[in-house]
XYZ file of C-alpha atoms in Angstrom:
637
model
C -168.824 17.242 -6.475
C -167.483 18.841 -9.690
C -166.366 22.471 -9.759
C -166.139 25.039 -12.555
C -163.388 27.532 -11.683
C -162.558 30.675 -13.630
C -160.695 33.909 -13.244
C -162.865 36.802 -14.416
C -161.570 39.452 -16.782
C -163.155 41.865 -19.248
C -164.943 39.291 -21.438
C -168.047 37.814 -19.839
C -168.624 35.327 -22.674
C -165.085 33.963 -22.222
C -166.272 32.707 -18.838
C -169.796 31.691 -19.842
C -169.128 29.877 -23.129
C -167.173 26.962 -21.589
C -169.761 26.640 -18.813
C -172.667 26.591 -21.279
C -170.846 23.973 -23.391
C -170.331 21.731 -20.357
C -174.011 22.033 -19.507
C -174.989 21.367 -23.112
C -172.919 18.154 -23.054
C -174.596 17.125 -19.749
C -171.448 17.371 -17.635
C -172.341 17.237 -13.921
C -171.234 20.650 -12.634
C -172.348 21.321 -9.064
C -170.604 24.546 -8.117
C -169.195 27.581 -9.944
C -166.326 29.525 -8.388
C -165.468 32.936 -9.861
C -162.250 34.825 -9.058
C -162.610 38.493 -10.076
C -160.361 41.434 -9.282
C -161.752 44.781 -8.141
C -161.811 45.835 -11.793
C -163.836 42.798 -12.945
C -166.141 42.413 -9.930
C -169.105 43.813 -11.890
C -168.651 41.122 -14.571
C -168.632 38.407 -11.899
C -171.901 39.813 -10.513
C -173.419 39.721 -14.023
C -172.365 36.082 -14.482
C -173.766 35.076 -11.094
C -177.069 36.798 -11.844
C -177.289 35.115 -15.252
C -176.498 31.640 -13.901
C -178.973 32.156 -11.076
C -181.759 32.968 -13.511
C -180.992 30.129 -15.968
C -179.803 27.306 -13.703
C -181.154 27.790 -10.204
C -179.732 24.469 -8.912
C -176.137 25.636 -9.461
C -174.236 27.205 -6.580
C -172.204 30.271 -7.540
C -169.494 31.620 -5.240
C -167.514 34.796 -5.890
C -164.069 35.033 -4.281
C -162.436 38.414 -5.067
C -158.664 38.280 -5.566
C -155.837 40.776 -5.814
C -155.223 42.315 -9.247
C -151.490 41.594 -8.825
C -149.470 38.670 -7.506
C -149.206 40.366 -4.102
C -151.729 40.496 -1.291
C -153.970 43.588 -1.418
C -155.363 44.073 2.070
C -157.707 41.139 2.625
C -157.502 40.078 -1.029
C -155.224 37.129 -1.739
C -153.417 36.669 -5.077
C -155.321 34.262 -7.357
C -152.910 31.294 -6.895
C -153.143 31.530 -3.092
C -156.936 31.650 -3.283
C -156.937 28.562 -5.544
C -154.760 26.666 -3.043
C -157.200 27.641 -0.297
C -160.156 26.397 -2.379
C -158.439 23.119 -3.288
C -157.670 22.363 0.340
C -161.434 22.262 0.986
C -162.132 19.770 -1.825
C -162.133 15.973 -1.665
C -159.539 13.902 -3.529
C -162.073 12.382 -5.954
C -163.706 15.717 -6.837
C -163.027 17.147 -10.297
C -162.059 20.714 -11.208
C -162.832 22.239 -14.599
C -160.528 25.228 -15.012
C -161.328 27.862 -17.639
C -158.176 29.066 -19.390
C -159.917 32.018 -21.090
C -160.563 34.109 -17.968
C -158.271 36.722 -16.422
C -154.872 38.048 -17.487
C -151.961 35.986 -18.822
C -149.709 36.654 -15.832
C -152.492 35.562 -13.452
C -152.995 32.325 -15.380
C -149.267 31.605 -15.325
C -149.124 32.141 -11.569
C -152.145 29.841 -11.061
C -150.660 26.883 -12.957
C -148.398 25.680 -10.084
C -151.308 26.014 -7.644
C -153.530 23.553 -9.532
C -153.670 19.807 -8.938
C -153.079 18.644 -12.517
C -154.265 15.134 -11.704
C -157.790 16.327 -10.894
C -157.955 19.349 -13.224
C -159.472 19.462 -16.710
C -158.642 22.593 -18.718
C -161.163 24.347 -20.966
C -160.157 26.693 -23.780
C -162.782 28.361 -26.034
C -162.053 29.389 -29.623
C -163.817 29.473 -32.964
C -163.779 25.676 -33.453
C -165.309 24.908 -30.083
C -164.320 24.370 -26.458
C -161.081 22.406 -26.123
C -161.230 20.031 -23.148
C -157.684 19.043 -22.127
C -156.445 16.783 -19.360
C -152.741 16.198 -18.671
C -151.643 13.664 -16.093
C -148.577 11.429 -15.813
C -147.200 12.509 -19.220
C -150.470 11.678 -20.989
C -152.603 14.277 -22.751
C -156.278 13.564 -23.412
C -158.231 16.012 -25.534
C -161.805 16.465 -26.638
C -163.652 19.195 -28.544
C -167.013 20.342 -27.177
C -169.475 22.254 -29.347
C -169.877 25.970 -28.758
C -173.300 27.105 -27.564
C -175.568 28.022 -30.476
C -175.605 31.811 -30.977
C -179.412 31.696 -31.121
C -179.450 29.885 -27.761
C -177.150 32.538 -26.318
C -179.559 35.271 -27.408
C -182.511 33.341 -25.976
C -180.724 32.758 -22.664
C -180.113 36.475 -22.374
C -183.699 37.298 -23.328
C -182.605 39.390 -26.309
C -185.611 39.912 -28.647
C -184.781 38.447 -32.046
C -186.337 36.829 -35.094
C -184.560 34.159 -37.149
C -185.750 34.583 -40.750
C -183.463 31.832 -42.049
C -183.034 31.326 -45.774
C -179.893 31.441 -47.854
C -176.673 33.311 -47.259
C -176.324 36.688 -49.029
C -174.544 36.219 -52.365
C -171.877 38.890 -51.641
C -171.108 37.377 -48.251
C -170.967 33.860 -49.731
C -168.520 35.101 -52.380
C -166.334 36.888 -49.809
C -166.165 33.862 -47.497
C -165.400 31.542 -50.409
C -162.608 33.805 -51.700
C -161.082 34.020 -48.214
C -161.395 30.278 -47.610
C -163.402 30.811 -44.424
C -165.813 28.290 -42.942
C -167.867 29.752 -40.095
C -168.917 27.616 -37.103
C -172.712 27.137 -36.715
C -173.643 30.329 -38.606
C -177.180 31.687 -38.404
C -178.369 33.610 -41.455
C -180.797 36.533 -41.636
C -181.437 37.243 -37.987
C -183.313 40.382 -36.942
C -182.367 42.329 -33.824
C -183.565 45.817 -33.006
C -185.341 46.128 -36.335
C -182.219 45.371 -38.397
C -181.671 42.093 -40.228
C -178.073 40.892 -39.985
C -176.947 38.615 -42.787
C -174.913 36.339 -40.539
C -174.254 35.646 -36.837
C -171.989 33.133 -35.096
C -170.313 32.375 -31.777
C -166.513 32.558 -31.984
C -165.769 31.311 -28.469
C -165.408 34.661 -26.697
C -168.156 36.777 -28.270
C -170.972 36.832 -30.811
C -170.092 38.227 -34.228
C -172.441 39.807 -36.773
C -172.020 40.771 -40.437
C -174.334 43.103 -42.337
C -174.061 43.457 -46.113
C -174.784 47.002 -47.276
C -175.404 47.656 -50.949
C -175.487 51.117 -52.455
C -178.865 52.125 -53.864
C -180.122 55.133 -55.815
C -181.613 56.500 -52.592
C -178.798 58.196 -50.681
C -181.043 59.062 -47.738
C -182.072 55.423 -47.398
C -178.415 54.301 -47.513
C -177.398 56.828 -44.861
C -180.326 55.869 -42.616
C -179.301 52.199 -42.838
C -175.698 53.045 -41.963
C -176.880 55.003 -38.936
C -179.132 52.132 -37.884
C -176.159 49.757 -37.949
C -174.110 52.300 -35.993
C -176.858 52.703 -33.384
C -176.985 48.962 -32.812
C -173.214 48.776 -32.664
C -173.102 51.244 -29.781
C -176.207 50.010 -27.914
C -175.795 47.358 -25.242
C -179.505 47.327 -24.499
C -180.452 46.137 -27.981
C -178.158 43.126 -27.632
C -178.651 42.465 -23.925
C -176.207 43.632 -21.260
C -174.329 40.390 -20.941
C -171.888 39.594 -23.693
C -169.304 41.116 -25.933
C -170.255 41.334 -29.577
C -168.572 42.593 -32.691
C -170.229 43.979 -35.815
C -168.802 44.257 -39.317
C -170.193 45.684 -42.545
C -169.425 44.197 -45.945
C -169.875 46.861 -48.616
C -168.959 46.828 -52.289
C -169.316 50.590 -52.618
C -166.426 52.777 -51.505
C -168.964 55.514 -50.691
C -170.902 53.219 -48.342
C -167.669 52.073 -46.684
C -166.607 55.670 -46.136
C -169.996 56.473 -44.603
C -169.758 53.518 -42.225
C -166.238 54.531 -41.179
C -167.350 58.132 -40.621
C -170.652 57.405 -38.878
C -169.412 54.357 -36.968
C -166.374 56.162 -35.490
C -164.455 52.930 -35.030
C -167.243 50.906 -33.362
C -167.921 48.904 -36.530
C -165.444 47.202 -38.833
C -165.971 47.645 -42.562
C -164.423 46.008 -45.605
C -165.000 45.137 -49.247
C -165.819 41.628 -50.454
C -162.379 41.434 -52.089
C -160.549 42.281 -48.866
C -159.891 38.704 -47.738
C -157.280 39.740 -45.168
C -159.711 42.046 -43.304
C -162.459 39.412 -43.446
C -160.113 36.745 -42.063
C -159.039 39.104 -39.311
C -162.652 39.732 -38.314
C -163.898 36.158 -38.648
C -160.832 34.321 -37.453
C -159.349 31.447 -39.413
C -160.739 27.939 -38.908
C -157.752 26.143 -37.486
C -156.897 22.452 -37.470
C -154.429 20.389 -35.461
C -150.855 21.044 -36.609
C -148.337 18.540 -37.831
C -146.230 16.775 -35.206
C -143.916 19.208 -33.448
C -140.687 19.335 -35.438
C -137.776 21.557 -34.680
C -136.682 23.846 -37.490
C -133.266 25.237 -36.570
C -131.900 28.279 -38.348
C -128.625 30.025 -37.571
C -128.551 33.773 -38.091
C -126.203 34.891 -40.846
C -124.204 37.173 -38.564
C -123.640 37.367 -34.843
C -125.171 40.385 -33.134
C -123.222 42.498 -30.662
C -126.485 43.117 -28.817
C -126.298 39.529 -27.483
C -122.652 39.587 -26.455
C -123.526 40.109 -22.781
C -126.647 37.920 -22.718
C -124.860 34.815 -21.424
C -126.072 31.318 -22.175
C -129.811 32.011 -22.109
C -132.456 30.263 -24.212
C -135.796 32.058 -24.493
C -139.048 30.199 -25.210
C -142.071 32.253 -26.215
C -144.906 32.364 -28.751
C -145.611 34.187 -32.013
C -148.970 35.748 -31.233
C -151.431 37.805 -33.244
C -149.973 40.826 -31.459
C -146.457 40.504 -32.870
C -145.271 43.485 -30.850
C -145.516 41.461 -27.619
C -143.391 38.707 -29.136
C -140.723 41.107 -30.363
C -140.622 43.012 -27.077
C -139.972 39.673 -25.353
C -137.219 38.792 -27.864
C -135.551 42.230 -27.674
C -135.846 42.507 -23.890
C -134.375 39.117 -22.975
C -131.631 39.338 -25.668
C -131.057 35.590 -25.343
C -128.362 33.533 -27.048
C -131.073 31.428 -28.672
C -134.792 32.006 -29.171
C -137.328 29.184 -29.554
C -140.660 30.357 -30.937
C -143.926 28.410 -30.828
C -146.404 29.173 -33.617
C -149.753 27.898 -34.941
C -149.200 26.648 -38.518
C -152.925 26.429 -39.268
C -153.185 30.244 -39.026
C -151.918 31.782 -42.307
C -151.199 35.153 -40.695
C -149.008 33.556 -38.036
C -147.214 31.497 -40.700
C -146.615 34.679 -42.699
C -144.980 36.251 -39.629
C -142.908 33.123 -38.959
C -141.636 33.118 -42.552
C -140.850 36.830 -42.374
C -138.902 36.343 -39.146
C -136.944 33.526 -40.760
C -136.219 35.596 -43.880
C -135.146 38.580 -41.773
C -133.418 36.636 -38.994
C -130.395 38.952 -39.223
C -132.562 41.635 -37.555
C -133.206 39.526 -34.450
C -130.959 40.180 -31.418
C -129.977 36.524 -31.029
C -127.511 34.018 -32.483
C -129.970 31.186 -33.096
C -133.712 31.028 -33.733
C -135.937 27.911 -33.763
C -139.624 27.481 -34.641
C -141.963 24.836 -33.194
C -145.465 24.256 -34.634
C -148.139 23.762 -31.935
C -151.941 23.822 -31.603
C -153.898 26.948 -30.729
C -154.957 25.508 -27.357
C -151.256 25.029 -26.549
C -151.184 21.469 -25.202
C -148.634 20.328 -27.831
C -146.078 22.606 -26.197
C -145.716 19.860 -23.598
C -144.418 17.493 -26.312
C -141.460 19.745 -27.175
C -138.073 18.743 -25.772
C -135.765 21.540 -24.599
C -133.385 22.821 -27.265
C -129.999 21.139 -27.165
C -126.750 23.014 -27.517
C -123.075 22.631 -26.744
C -122.581 23.076 -23.036
C -126.344 22.843 -22.492
C -125.856 22.314 -18.773
C -124.725 25.918 -18.538
C -127.766 27.208 -20.427
C -130.446 29.000 -18.450
C -133.993 28.512 -19.779
C -136.488 31.374 -19.702
C -140.089 31.417 -20.903
C -142.079 34.589 -21.516
C -145.807 33.871 -21.271
C -147.253 37.207 -22.452
C -147.415 36.621 -26.248
C -149.790 34.094 -27.811
C -153.086 32.633 -26.686
C -154.049 32.030 -23.071
C -153.776 28.327 -23.828
C -150.140 28.908 -24.795
C -149.641 30.757 -21.515
C -150.936 27.865 -19.398
C -149.065 25.068 -21.156
C -145.854 27.049 -21.610
C -145.924 27.684 -17.865
C -146.423 23.964 -17.260
C -143.536 23.249 -19.668
C -141.372 25.643 -17.628
C -142.264 23.750 -14.454
C -141.284 20.433 -16.015
C -137.982 21.719 -17.445
C -136.773 23.999 -14.647
C -137.214 27.263 -16.584
C -137.742 30.769 -15.238
C -141.142 32.303 -16.020
C -141.333 35.949 -17.111
C -144.021 38.277 -18.459
C -144.308 41.758 -19.959
C -145.318 44.460 -17.490
C -144.759 47.764 -19.252
C -142.335 49.486 -19.140
C -140.487 46.432 -17.813
C -140.381 42.695 -18.052
C -140.732 40.909 -14.724
C -140.269 37.395 -13.396
C -143.186 35.376 -12.026
C -141.031 32.421 -10.942
C -138.764 33.177 -9.228
C -140.626 36.367 -8.270
C -139.148 39.825 -7.949
C -136.778 40.191 -10.904
C -137.228 43.109 -13.311
C -135.406 44.599 -16.254
C -136.289 47.373 -18.745
C -138.334 46.299 -21.752
C -136.873 46.867 -25.214
C -138.432 46.999 -28.683
C -137.306 47.059 -32.334
C -137.342 50.150 -34.536
C -140.407 50.666 -36.714
C -138.883 49.455 -39.976
C -137.531 46.247 -38.398
C -140.936 45.583 -36.856
C -142.698 45.879 -40.216
C -140.141 43.683 -41.997
C -140.481 41.000 -39.302
C -144.240 41.255 -39.704
C -143.911 40.413 -43.389
C -144.557 43.847 -44.865
C -142.762 44.982 -48.003
C -141.315 48.174 -46.551
C -139.807 50.910 -48.671
C -136.845 52.700 -47.129
C -137.868 55.770 -45.194
C -136.954 59.226 -46.444
C -135.121 59.971 -43.188
C -134.334 58.218 -39.944
C -132.568 59.167 -36.722
C -129.048 59.155 -38.142
C -129.873 61.181 -41.267
C -131.885 63.733 -39.294
C -128.987 64.316 -36.917
C -126.798 65.224 -39.899
C -129.389 67.903 -40.759
C -129.622 69.181 -37.177
C -128.266 72.692 -37.853
C -130.778 73.376 -40.636
C -133.697 71.895 -38.690
C -132.683 73.866 -35.583
C -132.849 77.081 -37.615
C -136.340 76.220 -38.934
C -137.488 75.396 -35.412
C -136.260 78.748 -34.043
C -137.931 80.623 -36.915
C -141.283 78.920 -36.274
C -141.063 79.713 -32.562
C -140.823 83.364 -33.507
C -143.366 83.708 -36.324
C -146.193 81.241 -35.553
C -147.534 83.065 -32.468
C -147.549 86.323 -34.453
C -149.472 84.816 -37.377
C -146.994 86.190 -39.935
C -148.162 84.278 -43.033
C -145.731 86.068 -45.333
C -142.662 84.952 -43.406
C -144.116 81.477 -42.904
C -144.506 81.080 -46.671
C -140.765 81.666 -47.113
C -139.751 78.550 -45.180
C -142.488 76.144 -46.259
C -142.261 73.724 -49.173
C -145.098 72.381 -51.363
C -144.484 68.692 -50.519
C -144.741 68.979 -46.733
C -141.621 66.831 -46.253
C -139.919 69.733 -44.473
C -142.608 69.696 -41.778
C -142.432 65.928 -41.311
C -138.651 66.202 -40.862
C -139.084 69.015 -38.361
C -141.627 67.080 -36.283
C -139.342 64.027 -36.314
C -136.393 66.200 -35.240
C -138.404 67.644 -32.347
C -139.442 64.127 -31.325
C -135.749 63.244 -31.099
C -135.222 66.368 -28.979
C -138.048 65.076 -26.780
C -136.212 61.817 -26.146
C -137.431 59.476 -28.907
C -135.236 56.402 -29.364
C -136.088 56.026 -33.061
C -137.911 58.020 -35.707
C -138.727 57.254 -39.336
C -139.991 59.818 -41.844
C -142.201 58.694 -44.729
C -142.117 54.997 -43.960
C -144.054 53.487 -46.844
C -145.544 50.114 -47.758
C -146.182 49.819 -51.524
C -149.077 47.963 -53.093
C -148.425 44.538 -54.525
C -147.802 45.012 -58.255
C -150.699 42.735 -59.219
C -153.142 44.639 -56.983
C -151.816 47.920 -58.315
C -152.502 46.722 -61.858
C -155.991 45.441 -61.012
C -156.960 48.669 -59.268
C -155.378 50.858 -61.944
C -153.329 52.677 -59.318
C -150.609 55.203 -60.046
C -147.070 53.826 -59.888
C -146.240 56.096 -56.927
C -149.306 55.132 -54.864
C -148.820 53.289 -51.561
C -150.915 50.932 -49.475
C -149.677 52.653 -46.333
C -147.871 55.986 -46.103
C -146.700 56.947 -42.606
C -145.550 60.559 -42.185
C -143.602 59.958 -38.964
C -143.299 56.900 -36.702
C -141.594 57.492 -33.351
C -140.557 55.051 -30.645
C -140.002 55.924 -27.000
C -138.842 52.704 -25.335
C -141.615 50.221 -26.167
C -144.171 52.947 -26.946
C -144.908 53.706 -30.595
C -146.552 56.834 -32.005
C -148.058 57.142 -35.489
C -147.924 60.840 -36.378
C -149.693 62.532 -39.274
C -148.224 65.956 -40.126
C -150.364 68.694 -41.666
C -148.671 72.010 -42.488
C -152.081 73.730 -42.393
C -154.707 75.054 -40.054
C -156.854 72.516 -38.217
C -159.534 71.601 -40.737
C -161.374 68.382 -41.603
C -159.417 66.812 -38.741
C -161.999 64.096 -38.093
C -161.295 62.340 -41.419
C -157.534 62.739 -40.972
C -157.778 61.354 -37.439
C -159.511 58.153 -38.521
C -156.991 57.549 -41.295
C -154.150 58.002 -38.793
C -155.833 55.607 -36.372
C -156.050 52.953 -39.115
C -152.330 53.303 -39.875
C -151.470 53.072 -36.167
C -153.083 49.629 -36.061
C -150.096 48.341 -38.072
C -148.018 48.407 -34.908
C -150.605 46.968 -32.513
C -153.484 48.184 -30.417
C -151.381 50.257 -28.005
C -149.817 52.446 -30.708
C -150.844 56.079 -30.213
C -152.192 57.934 -33.278
C -151.397 61.665 -33.294
C -152.215 64.418 -35.801
C -150.029 67.548 -35.774
C -151.339 70.762 -37.375
C -148.711 73.448 -38.010
C -151.114 76.362 -37.693
C -153.307 75.153 -34.864
C -152.845 77.298 -31.741
C -155.214 75.451 -29.406
C -154.693 72.877 -26.673
C -154.454 69.151 -27.503
C -157.831 67.501 -28.082
C -158.971 63.935 -28.641
C -161.050 62.969 -31.659
C -162.089 59.328 -31.737
C -159.079 58.204 -29.718
C -156.637 60.299 -31.798
C -154.677 63.160 -30.263
C -154.766 66.396 -32.276
C -152.049 68.893 -31.324
C -150.805 72.252 -32.585
C -147.647 74.337 -32.507
C -147.922 75.273 -28.828
C -147.499 71.587 -28.039
C -144.929 70.386 -30.576
C -142.529 73.379 -30.677
C -141.537 72.868 -27.033
C -139.853 69.431 -26.625
C -140.766 69.231 -22.921
C -144.418 70.029 -23.604
C -144.398 67.607 -26.548
C -143.050 64.786 -24.357
C -145.619 65.537 -21.622
C -148.409 65.521 -24.228
C -147.278 62.180 -25.658
C -146.970 60.680 -22.164
C -150.510 61.786 -21.342
C -151.779 60.264 -24.593
C -150.077 56.969 -23.697
C -151.483 56.924 -20.165
C -154.982 57.716 -21.459
C -154.706 54.863 -23.961
C -153.614 52.398 -21.266
C -156.512 53.376 -18.993
C -159.031 53.024 -21.842
C -157.701 49.580 -22.798
C -157.919 48.185 -19.247
């Protein structure tokens, strides 16, 4: 008997895609075993119902597990449940284990529980389903085709019409300019009365692009935007089963603005010339990397921050979420850092190059880079870094950054080379093997983060040290505002304000420091590339990104827009702030501060809007920011 085993997380298609590919390739799967937590039990029920309706001969068992690595009442941790399941199997039975399900720390804990001799690993991504088997130092790999997106719709009984025909000229141009080749795209498919120009399966979800062209009929344009928005927020139109993502390609700035306003973040929108945004949405078609070669670079100067780190070598991955990688690097503060990266992904290569160029910022004495594949199996080919006195070196891997494939094979690498296994568990980092160790998580300042990301950052107007030199003046302004804002004395307020608004940004940053912020930057700016500036005819002083205030509390970042006005047109300001916050990762909290807003904090599209009653009192400000962070974490789970 052959088994398909998967942890169950938030993405249903991450569990179903590998199973559908195995069935499409006529693999004999006899039983499906799903391991959900309490939080993902509903998704496991959906999968079981779907499999029952489409393949009645398959047995589906659901075994709930603890959401942590500890027992939760009757619920066992996932690795203990896997050991229990394996004990009931015969020696010649095969296990197909889906890498894409569950959380990274769960996957890492499950790796030692698996019998690698009888286990085949499955990892879905945009190229297809990677089938990987590792036994006795041999790695065998195969690429299975992803299920056709049209078949996925049919299986879920989603009403649709494939009109076929040629690709839209604007979309063809945009894909060509970005160098993107989509896997098994379907053109001109109608769902819910709207014809999408393109649809494809990217391994974890279905993706759709709609090209919107501006016409002379504004009402028609607005109606079309609202139709796209309605479909983007409707699960019923697409079936209840899978995750999907919708993007709009629009040449007109007016149409793009309408989509951003009407869509309220549910739909991505970009111009045909915006290759970076299109690549981010579509994913980059990746190929196998060159043979793993060590590239050793010594930092130009030693860092005092590593003086007490001992002889520790950290192994981790450069992931799409760079913040996770840098938190791992800053938190472990190792003597040497070895970073795995995927060279076929231009964005990852850009980050790797930026880290190499700015290596002096890293809290380590040595940094190495190893090219590996996206599925992660080539990690097993990497020999441990050598160094003088290597016997005294302690190896640590952090499995949180990178793909889930990297997590699994980096964990296996740790097993083979006697390394400790750690993960990020905000606000700490914690050990998985051996269990029970914890230490506070650390993070870089905002400017260092952007430089290591490859951004061309202009020096900020003020940072923590410069603001502290202005403390007496800022304290006086703060005390004056405490007195006059509640009274509404506009005449006195006008005496302390300045036309540029820089005074208010400095004040907010100062109060953030009073609230306990570890770092603040005022007017952190990223200029346009000179060639783009020339092409767009932009003013010399225009910026691609202009951040009023960026604050860091531990590993938590806040993007703060400061408006020395009453609360007006806050919806548009909120969305712009949210877009800037994305620079620092999905957990960055966007906040808009209005000087003359007297009300309680409110949320607008995931952005906190606060007034003087919240920011003038450092304790209230800290409590407000903490609540915003906790709300964000709950929403993201």
